[in-house]
Coordinates of C-alpha atoms in Angstrom, one line a residue:
Chain A
X918 CA 0.0 0.1 -0.2
X919 CA 1.2 3.2 -0.9
X920 CA 1.6 6.0 1.8
X921 CA -1.0 8.4 -0.1
X922 CA -3.8 5.7 0.3
X923 CA -3.1 6.3 3.9
X924 CA -3.2 10.1 4.0
X925 CA -6.3 11.9 5.5
X926 CA -6.2 14.7 3.7
X927 CA -4.9 15.2 0.1
X928 CA -4.3 17.8 -2.4
X929 CA -4.0 17.3 -6.0
X930 CA -2.6 19.7 -8.6
X931 CA -5.2 22.5 -6.8
X932 CA -5.4 26.2 -8.2
X933 CA -7.1 29.1 -6.4
X934 CA -7.8 32.6 -7.2
X935 CA -8.4 35.9 -5.2
X936 CA -10.1 37.6 -7.6
X937 CA -7.8 37.9 -10.3
X938 CA -5.0 37.1 -8.5
X939 CA -4.0 33.4 -8.6
X940 CA -3.2 32.0 -5.0
X941 CA -2.5 28.6 -5.6
X942 CA -0.6 27.5 -8.6
X943 CA -0.8 23.5 -8.8
X944 CA -0.8 22.6 -5.2
X945 CA -0.2 19.1 -4.8
X946 CA 0.1 17.8 -0.8
X947 CA -0.6 15.1 1.9
X948 CA -1.5 15.0 5.7
X949 CA -1.5 11.5 7.3
X950 CA -3.7 10.5 9.8
X951 CA -2.6 11.6 13.3
X952 CA 0.2 14.1 11.9
X953 CA 1.3 17.2 12.5
X954 CA 2.1 18.8 9.4
X955 CA 2.9 22.6 8.6
X956 CA 3.0 25.1 5.7
X957 CA 5.7 27.9 6.0
X958 CA 6.8 30.5 3.8
X959 CA 7.1 34.1 3.5
X960 CA 3.8 36.4 3.6
X961 CA 1.7 36.2 0.5
X962 CA 3.3 32.7 -0.9
X963 CA -0.4 31.2 -0.5
X964 CA -0.5 29.4 3.1
X965 CA -3.2 31.0 4.3
X966 CA -5.3 30.3 0.5
X967 CA -4.4 26.8 1.1
X968 CA -6.1 26.4 3.8
X969 CA -9.0 27.9 2.9
X970 CA -9.4 26.2 -0.3
X971 CA -9.6 22.8 2.5
X972 CA -12.3 24.3 4.5
X973 CA -14.2 25.2 1.7
X974 CA -13.6 29.4 2.0
X975 CA -11.8 29.5 -1.1
X976 CA -13.6 28.2 -4.3
X977 CA -11.2 25.9 -6.3
X978 CA -10.6 26.5 -9.7
X979 CA -9.3 23.5 -10.9
X980 CA -8.0 20.0 -9.3
X981 CA -8.9 18.2 -6.3
X982 CA -8.7 18.0 -2.2
X983 CA -9.3 14.9 -0.6
X984 CA -10.4 14.3 2.8
X985 CA -10.6 10.3 4.0
X986 CA -11.1 9.5 0.4
X987 CA -14.2 11.6 -0.1
X988 CA -14.0 14.6 -2.8
X989 CA -14.8 17.8 -0.5
X990 CA -13.5 20.8 -2.8
X991 CA -16.6 21.7 -3.7
X992 CA -18.6 21.3 -0.3
X993 CA -19.5 24.9 1.5
X994 CA -18.1 24.9 5.1
X995 CA -20.5 24.1 7.0
X996 CA -20.9 20.6 5.6
X997 CA -17.3 20.1 6.2
X998 CA -17.3 21.1 9.9
X999 CA -19.6 18.0 10.1
X1000 CA -17.4 15.8 8.2
X1001 CA -14.7 16.5 10.9
X1002 CA -12.8 19.8 9.4
X1003 CA -12.1 22.3 12.2
X1004 CA -10.8 25.7 10.7
X1005 CA -9.0 28.2 13.2
X1006 CA -8.5 31.9 11.4
X1007 CA -5.6 33.7 12.4
X1008 CA -7.7 36.2 13.7
X1009 CA -9.3 33.8 16.1
X1010 CA -12.7 35.1 15.3
X1011 CA -14.2 34.0 18.8
X1012 CA -18.0 35.0 19.6
X1013 CA -16.7 38.4 22.0
X1014 CA -20.0 39.2 23.3
X1015 CA -20.7 35.6 24.4
X1016 CA -19.5 33.7 27.6
X1017 CA -16.5 31.2 27.3
X1018 CA -18.6 28.4 27.9
X1019 CA -21.2 29.7 25.4
X1020 CA -18.3 29.8 22.9
X1021 CA -16.9 26.1 23.2
X1022 CA -20.9 25.0 23.6
X1023 CA -21.1 26.2 19.7
X1024 CA -18.1 24.6 18.8
X1025 CA -20.2 21.6 19.1
X1026 CA -23.2 23.1 17.1
X1027 CA -23.1 20.6 14.6
X1028 CA -23.1 17.4 17.2
X1029 CA -27.0 16.2 17.7
X1030 CA -27.9 13.4 19.6
X1031 CA -28.2 11.8 23.3
X1032 CA -25.1 9.7 22.6
X1033 CA -23.0 12.8 21.6
X1034 CA -24.5 14.6 24.9
X1035 CA -21.8 12.9 27.2
X1036 CA -18.8 12.8 24.4
X1037 CA -19.0 16.7 24.6
X1038 CA -18.5 16.8 28.2
X1039 CA -15.7 15.1 27.8
X1040 CA -14.0 17.3 25.0
X1041 CA -15.4 20.2 27.6
X1042 CA -13.0 18.6 30.3
X1043 CA -10.5 17.9 27.7
X1044 CA -10.6 21.7 26.8
X1045 CA -10.5 22.6 30.1
X1046 CA -7.2 20.5 30.7
X1047 CA -5.3 21.8 28.0
X1048 CA -6.4 25.3 28.8
X1049 CA -7.0 25.2 32.5
X1050 CA -7.4 29.4 32.3
X1051 CA -10.4 29.0 30.4
X1052 CA -12.0 27.3 32.9
X1053 CA -11.0 29.4 35.8
X1054 CA -13.0 32.2 33.5
X1055 CA -15.6 30.4 31.7
X1056 CA -18.2 32.8 32.5
X1057 CA -16.4 35.6 31.4
X1058 CA -17.7 37.4 28.0
X1059 CA -14.3 36.1 25.4
X1060 CA -14.0 39.7 23.9
X1061 CA -12.3 40.7 27.1
X1062 CA -9.4 38.1 26.6
X1063 CA -6.1 38.8 25.8
X1064 CA -4.5 37.5 22.2
X1065 CA -3.1 34.6 23.7
X1066 CA -6.2 33.8 25.8
X1067 CA -8.2 34.4 22.5
X1068 CA -6.1 31.6 20.5
X1069 CA -6.7 29.3 23.2
X1070 CA -10.3 29.7 23.2
X1071 CA -10.3 29.3 19.3
X1072 CA -8.3 26.0 19.7
X1073 CA -10.9 24.7 22.2
X1074 CA -13.9 25.7 20.6
X1075 CA -12.3 24.1 17.6
X1076 CA -11.6 20.8 19.2
X1077 CA -15.0 21.0 20.4
X1078 CA -16.3 19.9 17.0
X1079 CA -14.7 16.6 17.3
X1080 CA -12.4 17.0 14.5
X1081 CA -10.0 14.7 12.5
X1082 CA -8.5 17.3 10.7
X1083 CA -7.4 21.0 12.5
X1084 CA -6.6 23.4 10.4
X1085 CA -4.3 26.5 12.3
X1086 CA -3.9 29.3 10.8
X1087 CA -1.0 31.4 12.1
X1088 CA -1.5 30.2 15.6
X1089 CA 1.8 31.5 17.4
X1090 CA 0.9 34.9 15.3
X1091 CA 1.1 37.7 18.1
X1092 CA 1.8 35.3 20.9
X1093 CA 4.8 36.0 23.7
X1094 CA 7.0 33.2 23.6
X1095 CA 5.9 31.6 26.9
X1096 CA 2.4 31.3 24.9
X1097 CA 4.0 29.7 21.9
X1098 CA 5.2 27.4 23.8
X1099 CA 1.9 26.6 25.4
X1100 CA -0.5 26.5 22.3
X1101 CA 2.2 24.3 20.8
X1102 CA 2.0 21.7 23.8
X1103 CA -1.5 22.0 23.3
X1104 CA -1.2 20.9 19.7
X1105 CA 0.6 17.9 20.6
X1106 CA -1.8 16.7 23.1
X1107 CA -4.4 17.3 20.9
X1108 CA -2.6 14.8 18.3
X1109 CA -2.6 12.4 21.4
X1110 CA -6.3 12.6 21.1
X1111 CA -6.3 11.5 17.7
X1112 CA -6.3 15.1 15.8
X1113 CA -4.8 15.6 12.9
X1114 CA -3.1 19.1 12.4
X1115 CA -2.2 20.9 9.6
X1116 CA -0.5 24.5 10.6
X1117 CA 0.6 27.5 9.1
X1118 CA 3.8 28.7 10.5
X1119 CA 6.0 31.7 9.6
X1120 CA 9.0 30.6 11.6
X1121 CA 10.5 27.0 11.2
X1122 CA 11.8 27.0 14.7
X1123 CA 8.6 27.3 16.1
X1124 CA 7.3 23.8 14.9
X1125 CA 10.7 21.7 15.1
X1126 CA 9.5 19.7 18.1
X1127 CA 5.9 19.4 17.2
X1128 CA 5.3 18.8 13.5
X1129 CA 6.6 15.7 11.5
X1130 CA 6.8 17.1 8.0
X1131 CA 6.5 20.7 6.5
X1132 CA 5.5 22.1 3.2
X1133 CA 7.8 25.3 2.1
X1134 CA 5.6 27.4 0.0
X1135 CA 6.3 30.4 -2.3
X1136 CA 4.2 32.3 -4.7
X1137 CA 1.6 30.0 -4.3
X1138 CA 3.5 26.8 -5.0
X1139 CA 5.3 24.3 -2.8
X1140 CA 8.8 24.3 -3.2
X1141 CA 10.5 22.4 -0.9
X1142 CA 8.9 19.4 1.4
X1143 CA 10.5 17.6 4.4
X1144 CA 10.9 17.1 8.2
X1145 CA 10.8 20.9 9.7
X1146 CA 14.8 19.8 11.3
X1147 CA 16.3 18.7 8.0
X1148 CA 14.8 22.2 6.5
X1149 CA 16.0 23.7 9.2
X1150 CA 19.5 22.8 8.7
X1151 CA 18.9 23.2 4.9
X1152 CA 18.4 26.9 5.7
Chain B
X1190 CA -53.6 71.4 37.1
X1191 CA -53.2 67.8 36.0
X1192 CA -55.2 65.7 38.5
X1193 CA -54.0 61.5 39.5
X1194 CA -56.7 60.6 36.9
X1195 CA -55.0 62.2 34.1
X1196 CA -51.5 61.3 34.8
X1197 CA -52.0 57.6 35.5
X1198 CA -54.5 57.9 32.5
X1199 CA -50.8 59.4 30.4
X1200 CA -49.1 56.2 32.1
X1201 CA -51.4 53.4 31.0
X1202 CA -51.2 54.8 27.6
X1203 CA -47.7 55.1 27.5
X1204 CA -47.1 51.7 28.6
X1205 CA -49.9 50.6 26.5
X1206 CA -47.6 52.4 22.7
X1207 CA -44.4 51.5 24.6
X1208 CA -45.3 47.8 24.2
X1209 CA -46.6 48.2 20.8
X1210 CA -43.2 50.1 19.5
X1211 CA -40.7 47.8 21.7
X1212 CA -42.2 45.0 20.1
X1213 CA -42.1 46.2 16.4
X1214 CA -38.5 47.0 17.4
X1215 CA -37.5 43.7 18.6
X1216 CA -38.2 42.9 15.2
X1217 CA -36.2 44.9 13.7
X1218 CA -33.3 44.0 16.4
X1219 CA -33.6 40.4 15.5
X1220 CA -33.3 40.6 11.1
X1221 CA -30.8 43.5 12.0
X1222 CA -28.6 41.7 15.0
X1223 CA -28.1 38.7 12.3
X1224 CA -28.2 39.5 8.8
X1225 CA -27.3 43.8 9.3
X1226 CA -30.5 44.6 7.4
X1227 CA -32.7 47.2 8.5
X1228 CA -36.1 45.5 7.4
X1229 CA -38.4 48.5 6.6
X1230 CA -41.1 46.3 6.1
X1231 CA -41.1 45.2 9.5
X1232 CA -44.6 47.1 10.1
X1233 CA -46.2 45.1 6.9
X1234 CA -46.4 42.1 9.1
X1235 CA -47.6 43.6 11.9
X1236 CA -50.5 45.2 9.4
X1237 CA -51.1 41.5 7.6
X1238 CA -50.5 39.9 11.3
X1239 CA -54.2 42.3 12.1
X1240 CA -55.8 41.6 8.5
X1241 CA -55.5 38.0 8.3
X1242 CA -56.4 37.7 11.6
X1243 CA -59.8 39.8 11.3
X1244 CA -60.1 38.3 7.6
X1245 CA -60.1 34.5 9.3
X1246 CA -62.3 35.7 12.4
X1247 CA -64.9 37.7 10.2
X1248 CA -64.9 34.2 7.8
X1249 CA -66.2 32.2 11.0
X1250 CA -62.9 30.9 12.5
X1251 CA -62.4 30.8 16.5
X1252 CA -60.0 33.3 17.8
X1253 CA -56.7 31.8 18.9
X1254 CA -57.1 29.5 15.2
X1255 CA -57.4 33.1 13.3
X1256 CA -54.0 34.2 14.8
X1257 CA -52.4 31.2 14.2
X1258 CA -53.1 30.9 10.6
X1259 CA -52.3 34.9 10.2
X1260 CA -49.2 34.3 12.0
X1261 CA -47.9 31.4 9.9
X1262 CA -48.6 33.1 6.7
X1263 CA -46.3 36.0 7.6
X1264 CA -44.0 34.1 8.6
X1265 CA -44.1 32.3 4.6
X1266 CA -44.3 36.1 3.6
X1267 CA -41.2 36.7 5.7
X1268 CA -39.1 33.8 4.7
X1269 CA -40.4 35.0 1.5
X1270 CA -39.0 38.2 1.6
X1271 CA -35.8 36.6 2.6
X1272 CA -35.1 34.0 0.1
X1273 CA -36.4 35.9 -3.3
X1274 CA -35.4 39.9 -2.5
X1275 CA -32.8 39.8 0.2
X1276 CA -30.8 36.2 -0.4
X1277 CA -30.3 37.1 -4.3
X1278 CA -28.6 40.4 -3.4
X1279 CA -27.2 39.8 0.0
X1280 CA -23.8 40.8 -1.6
X1281 CA -24.9 44.0 -2.3
X1282 CA -24.7 47.7 -0.1
X1283 CA -26.8 48.0 2.9
X1284 CA -28.7 51.1 1.8
X1285 CA -29.4 48.4 -1.7
X1286 CA -30.9 46.0 1.0
X1287 CA -33.1 48.6 3.2
X1288 CA -34.7 50.5 -0.2
X1289 CA -35.4 46.6 -1.4
X1290 CA -37.2 46.1 1.9
X1291 CA -39.1 49.6 1.9
X1292 CA -40.1 48.5 -2.2
X1293 CA -41.4 44.8 -0.8
X1294 CA -43.6 47.2 2.1
X1295 CA -45.3 49.1 -0.3
X1296 CA -46.1 46.2 -2.6
X1297 CA -47.3 44.3 0.3
X1298 CA -49.6 47.4 1.0
X1299 CA -50.4 47.7 -2.8
X1300 CA -51.6 43.9 -2.7
X1301 CA -53.6 44.7 0.9
X1302 CA -55.3 47.2 -0.3
X1303 CA -56.4 45.7 -3.6
X1304 CA -57.4 42.1 -1.5
X1305 CA -59.1 44.0 1.6
X1306 CA -60.0 47.8 0.5
X1307 CA -59.1 50.6 2.2
X1308 CA -61.8 50.3 4.8
X1309 CA -60.3 50.1 8.7
X1310 CA -61.0 46.9 10.3
X1311 CA -61.1 45.5 13.9
X1312 CA -62.0 42.7 16.3
X1313 CA -63.4 42.5 19.5
X1314 CA -61.5 42.7 22.4
X1315 CA -60.1 39.5 23.2
X1316 CA -62.6 36.8 24.8
X1317 CA -64.7 40.6 25.7
X1318 CA -62.6 41.6 28.1
X1319 CA -64.1 44.8 29.5
X1320 CA -63.0 47.9 30.4
X1321 CA -61.9 48.6 34.0
X1322 CA -61.7 52.0 35.7
X1323 CA -58.8 52.5 38.2
X1324 CA -58.7 55.5 40.1
X1325 CA -60.7 57.8 37.5
X1326 CA -58.4 56.6 34.8
X1327 CA -59.7 53.8 31.7
X1328 CA -57.8 50.6 31.1
X1329 CA -58.9 49.5 27.9
X1330 CA -59.9 45.7 27.9
X1331 CA -57.6 45.0 25.5
X1332 CA -54.6 46.7 27.0
X1333 CA -53.7 43.7 29.3
X1334 CA -53.5 41.5 26.3
X1335 CA -51.0 44.3 24.3
X1336 CA -48.7 44.4 27.4
X1337 CA -49.0 40.8 28.6
X1338 CA -48.3 39.8 25.1
X1339 CA -45.1 42.3 24.7
X1340 CA -43.6 40.6 28.1
X1341 CA -44.2 36.9 26.9
X1342 CA -42.7 37.9 23.2
X1343 CA -39.6 40.0 25.4
X1344 CA -39.3 36.8 28.0
X1345 CA -39.6 34.1 25.1
X1346 CA -36.8 35.9 23.1
X1347 CA -34.6 36.4 26.4
X1348 CA -35.2 32.9 27.1
X1349 CA -34.4 31.8 23.4
X1350 CA -31.2 34.1 22.7
X1351 CA -29.7 32.9 26.1
X1352 CA -30.2 29.7 26.8
X1353 CA -31.4 27.6 23.3
X1354 CA -28.6 26.6 21.0
X1355 CA -30.2 28.1 18.4
X1356 CA -30.6 31.4 19.8
X1357 CA -27.3 31.3 20.6
X1358 CA -25.9 30.4 17.2
X1359 CA -28.2 33.2 15.9
X1360 CA -26.5 36.1 18.2
X1361 CA -23.1 34.0 17.0
X1362 CA -24.1 35.3 13.9
X1363 CA -24.8 38.8 14.7
X1364 CA -20.9 38.1 16.9
X1365 CA -18.7 37.2 13.9
X1366 CA -20.4 35.8 10.9
X1367 CA -17.4 34.1 9.7
X1368 CA -16.8 32.3 13.3
X1369 CA -20.2 31.1 13.3
X1370 CA -19.5 29.0 10.1
X1371 CA -16.4 28.0 11.3
X1372 CA -18.4 26.0 14.1
X1373 CA -20.9 24.9 11.2
X1374 CA -23.5 27.5 11.9
X1375 CA -25.4 28.4 8.0
X1376 CA -25.5 32.0 8.3
X1377 CA -27.7 32.2 5.2
X1378 CA -30.4 29.6 7.4
X1379 CA -30.0 31.6 10.5
X1380 CA -30.7 35.2 8.2
X1381 CA -33.5 32.9 6.7
X1382 CA -35.1 32.2 10.5
X1383 CA -34.1 35.8 11.7
X1384 CA -36.9 37.0 8.7
X1385 CA -39.3 34.1 10.2
X1386 CA -39.1 35.0 13.4
X1387 CA -39.3 38.5 12.9
X1388 CA -42.3 38.3 10.5
X1389 CA -44.3 36.1 13.4
X1390 CA -43.8 38.5 16.5
X1391 CA -44.5 40.9 14.0
X1392 CA -48.2 39.1 13.1
X1393 CA -48.5 38.6 16.7
X1394 CA -48.4 42.2 17.7
X1395 CA -51.0 43.2 15.0
X1396 CA -53.2 40.8 15.9
X1397 CA -53.3 41.6 19.3
X1398 CA -53.3 45.6 18.4
X1399 CA -55.9 45.4 15.9
X1400 CA -59.2 45.3 18.9
X1401 CA -57.6 49.0 20.4
X1402 CA -56.2 50.6 17.4
X1403 CA -57.7 49.0 14.4
X1404 CA -56.1 48.5 11.4
X1405 CA -55.7 48.8 7.3
X1406 CA -53.6 48.5 4.6
X1407 CA -51.6 51.3 5.1
X1408 CA -51.0 50.9 8.9
X1409 CA -47.3 49.8 8.4
X1410 CA -44.8 51.7 7.5
X1411 CA -46.0 54.4 10.1
X1412 CA -45.5 51.0 12.7
X1413 CA -41.9 50.6 10.9
X1414 CA -40.7 54.0 11.7
X1415 CA -42.2 54.2 15.3
X1416 CA -40.3 50.7 15.7
X1417 CA -37.5 51.9 14.1
X1418 CA -37.0 55.5 16.2
X1419 CA -37.6 53.1 19.4
X1420 CA -34.7 50.9 18.3
X1421 CA -32.6 53.7 17.3
X1422 CA -33.2 56.0 20.5
X1423 CA -32.5 52.9 22.6
X1424 CA -29.7 51.3 20.6
X1425 CA -31.0 48.8 17.9
X1426 CA -28.0 46.3 18.7
X1427 CA -29.4 45.6 22.6
X1428 CA -32.6 44.1 23.3
X1429 CA -33.1 45.5 26.2
X1430 CA -32.3 49.1 24.5
X1431 CA -34.8 48.7 22.2
X1432 CA -37.6 48.1 25.0
X1433 CA -36.2 51.2 26.9
X1434 CA -36.7 53.0 23.4
X1435 CA -40.0 51.6 22.9
X1436 CA -41.3 52.6 26.3
X1437 CA -39.9 56.4 26.3
X1438 CA -40.7 56.6 23.0
X1439 CA -44.9 55.4 24.1
X1440 CA -44.4 57.5 27.1
X1441 CA -43.6 60.7 25.4
X1442 CA -46.4 60.3 23.2
X1443 CA -48.8 59.6 25.4
X1444 CA -48.1 62.7 27.6
X1445 CA -47.9 65.1 24.4
X1446 CA -51.5 63.7 23.4
X1447 CA -52.4 64.8 26.5
X1448 CA -50.7 68.3 27.0
X1449 CA -50.5 69.4 23.3
X1450 CA -52.5 69.4 20.0
X1451 CA -52.7 65.8 18.1
X1452 CA -50.4 67.5 15.1
X1453 CA -47.2 67.5 17.2
X1454 CA -46.9 63.3 17.8
X1455 CA -44.7 63.1 15.3
X1456 CA -43.0 66.2 16.3
X1457 CA -42.0 64.6 19.9
X1458 CA -40.9 61.5 18.9
X1459 CA -38.3 63.4 16.2
X1460 CA -37.3 65.6 18.7
X1461 CA -36.6 62.8 21.4
X1462 CA -34.8 60.8 18.2
X1463 CA -32.7 64.2 17.7
X1464 CA -31.7 64.6 21.2
X1465 CA -30.7 61.3 21.7
X1466 CA -28.6 61.2 18.8
X1467 CA -27.1 64.3 19.4
X1468 CA -25.8 62.9 23.1
X1469 CA -25.5 59.2 22.7
X1470 CA -25.7 58.8 18.5
X1471 CA -25.3 54.7 19.9
X1472 CA -28.7 54.9 21.5
X1473 CA -29.4 55.2 25.0
X1474 CA -27.5 52.1 26.6
X1475 CA -24.4 53.0 24.7
X1476 CA -22.4 55.8 25.9
X1477 CA -20.5 58.2 23.6
X1478 CA -17.5 56.4 22.2
X1479 CA -18.2 53.0 23.1
X1480 CA -19.3 50.1 20.6

């Protein structure tokens, strides 16, 4: 069996545009089940566009995206959440006027049925174990949080949808180093819970101990692939 | 010199009017909060609620089924407004969408005129509720129904938005639409639901106030303006603000009706709006400079 047959996510020769600007020019990549993979590269290289194409926010002009061997590139984001893809935007996009607990409850919006109720409670506990500050401030209005706390809440909320694949756009953006380490540790722990992650990072050093694979992007294309440690050495 | 009965009468009238304006304002608040659209057809749902209830009731249907059928039809009209007019133009500017709702309001008025004619219509007080005399003031038999219905609507809305997953999902769409999509909430479905909810609210109000105010094909637009004033005075982003704005407007109108010539009603309402806008541009409940 080839490596691609195990891939949870596969992009095959994907093109996508922001209006008249070509954002992706023939992207092909794969992410294995249980893996943490990273997209690295300079600003404007197409990293965010790649995540947006996967989660249905950016229409795919050409090529295919497969998730668990199913074509998904024509599905809207709302449907993809139900399939097990969770996306955390670099702006976090939490619900500022709502409490922490309401943000987390809404993370599980697509999970219906009595059998899910207990699992949702368990996932809530997992989020509180990953980020204890969210439990301490669970009644606090989310809009009053700092950038790092918002990032924790955004990741926690995404986890509440019970994702198979977590897409994180710049999880360390504008965070203090101590918070970056905390967020990266949480991502590793989510992998132990069975969550596969594809994240964006500007700095390869930040993910060298976390990610098992990295793709280097430039001008909408993948120009290098390998273990972050090897890419760092090549740098 | 005003005596106690006159002051009490102003107060009763003010509460009554305030409830009507607040309830209409809440319909505007629901749609605006979720979609960002100022729905100038909100008063038409009030008109439809009243006219349809009268139509069914005079055809021999009992009051409650008449009211329920009126609400269901108004809700369907609300769904049509969103699906056939707002949704196809959803990427247009805010002012375009407002004008579309205005066009829909005039079209609804025209259809109502051709179907029901120009005569005003009324209903008897619900279950024959008698007028009540209180220290020289008169409480019309229908007034407790208007106040009670508004209270129930307010309590119901607060419960819905604060304690149900779908209510929270609607709030999430208002808070951060893209964030709502990332958790799997369909913002289109929520927008449709907000129009249906607002139309239903409007229809209930229309049916309940008809025994008191009568109804006709042209009552929608003046009520939209009053509801809009209530929402803008209190702050359209907060339900509490809309209720406060409605009450303030109702009280001011009731007092001015007692003390000034009837032609000054509109002046009082607009005067309040100007004063509030100059001092608190985002409404009574939001301090200047705050969002």
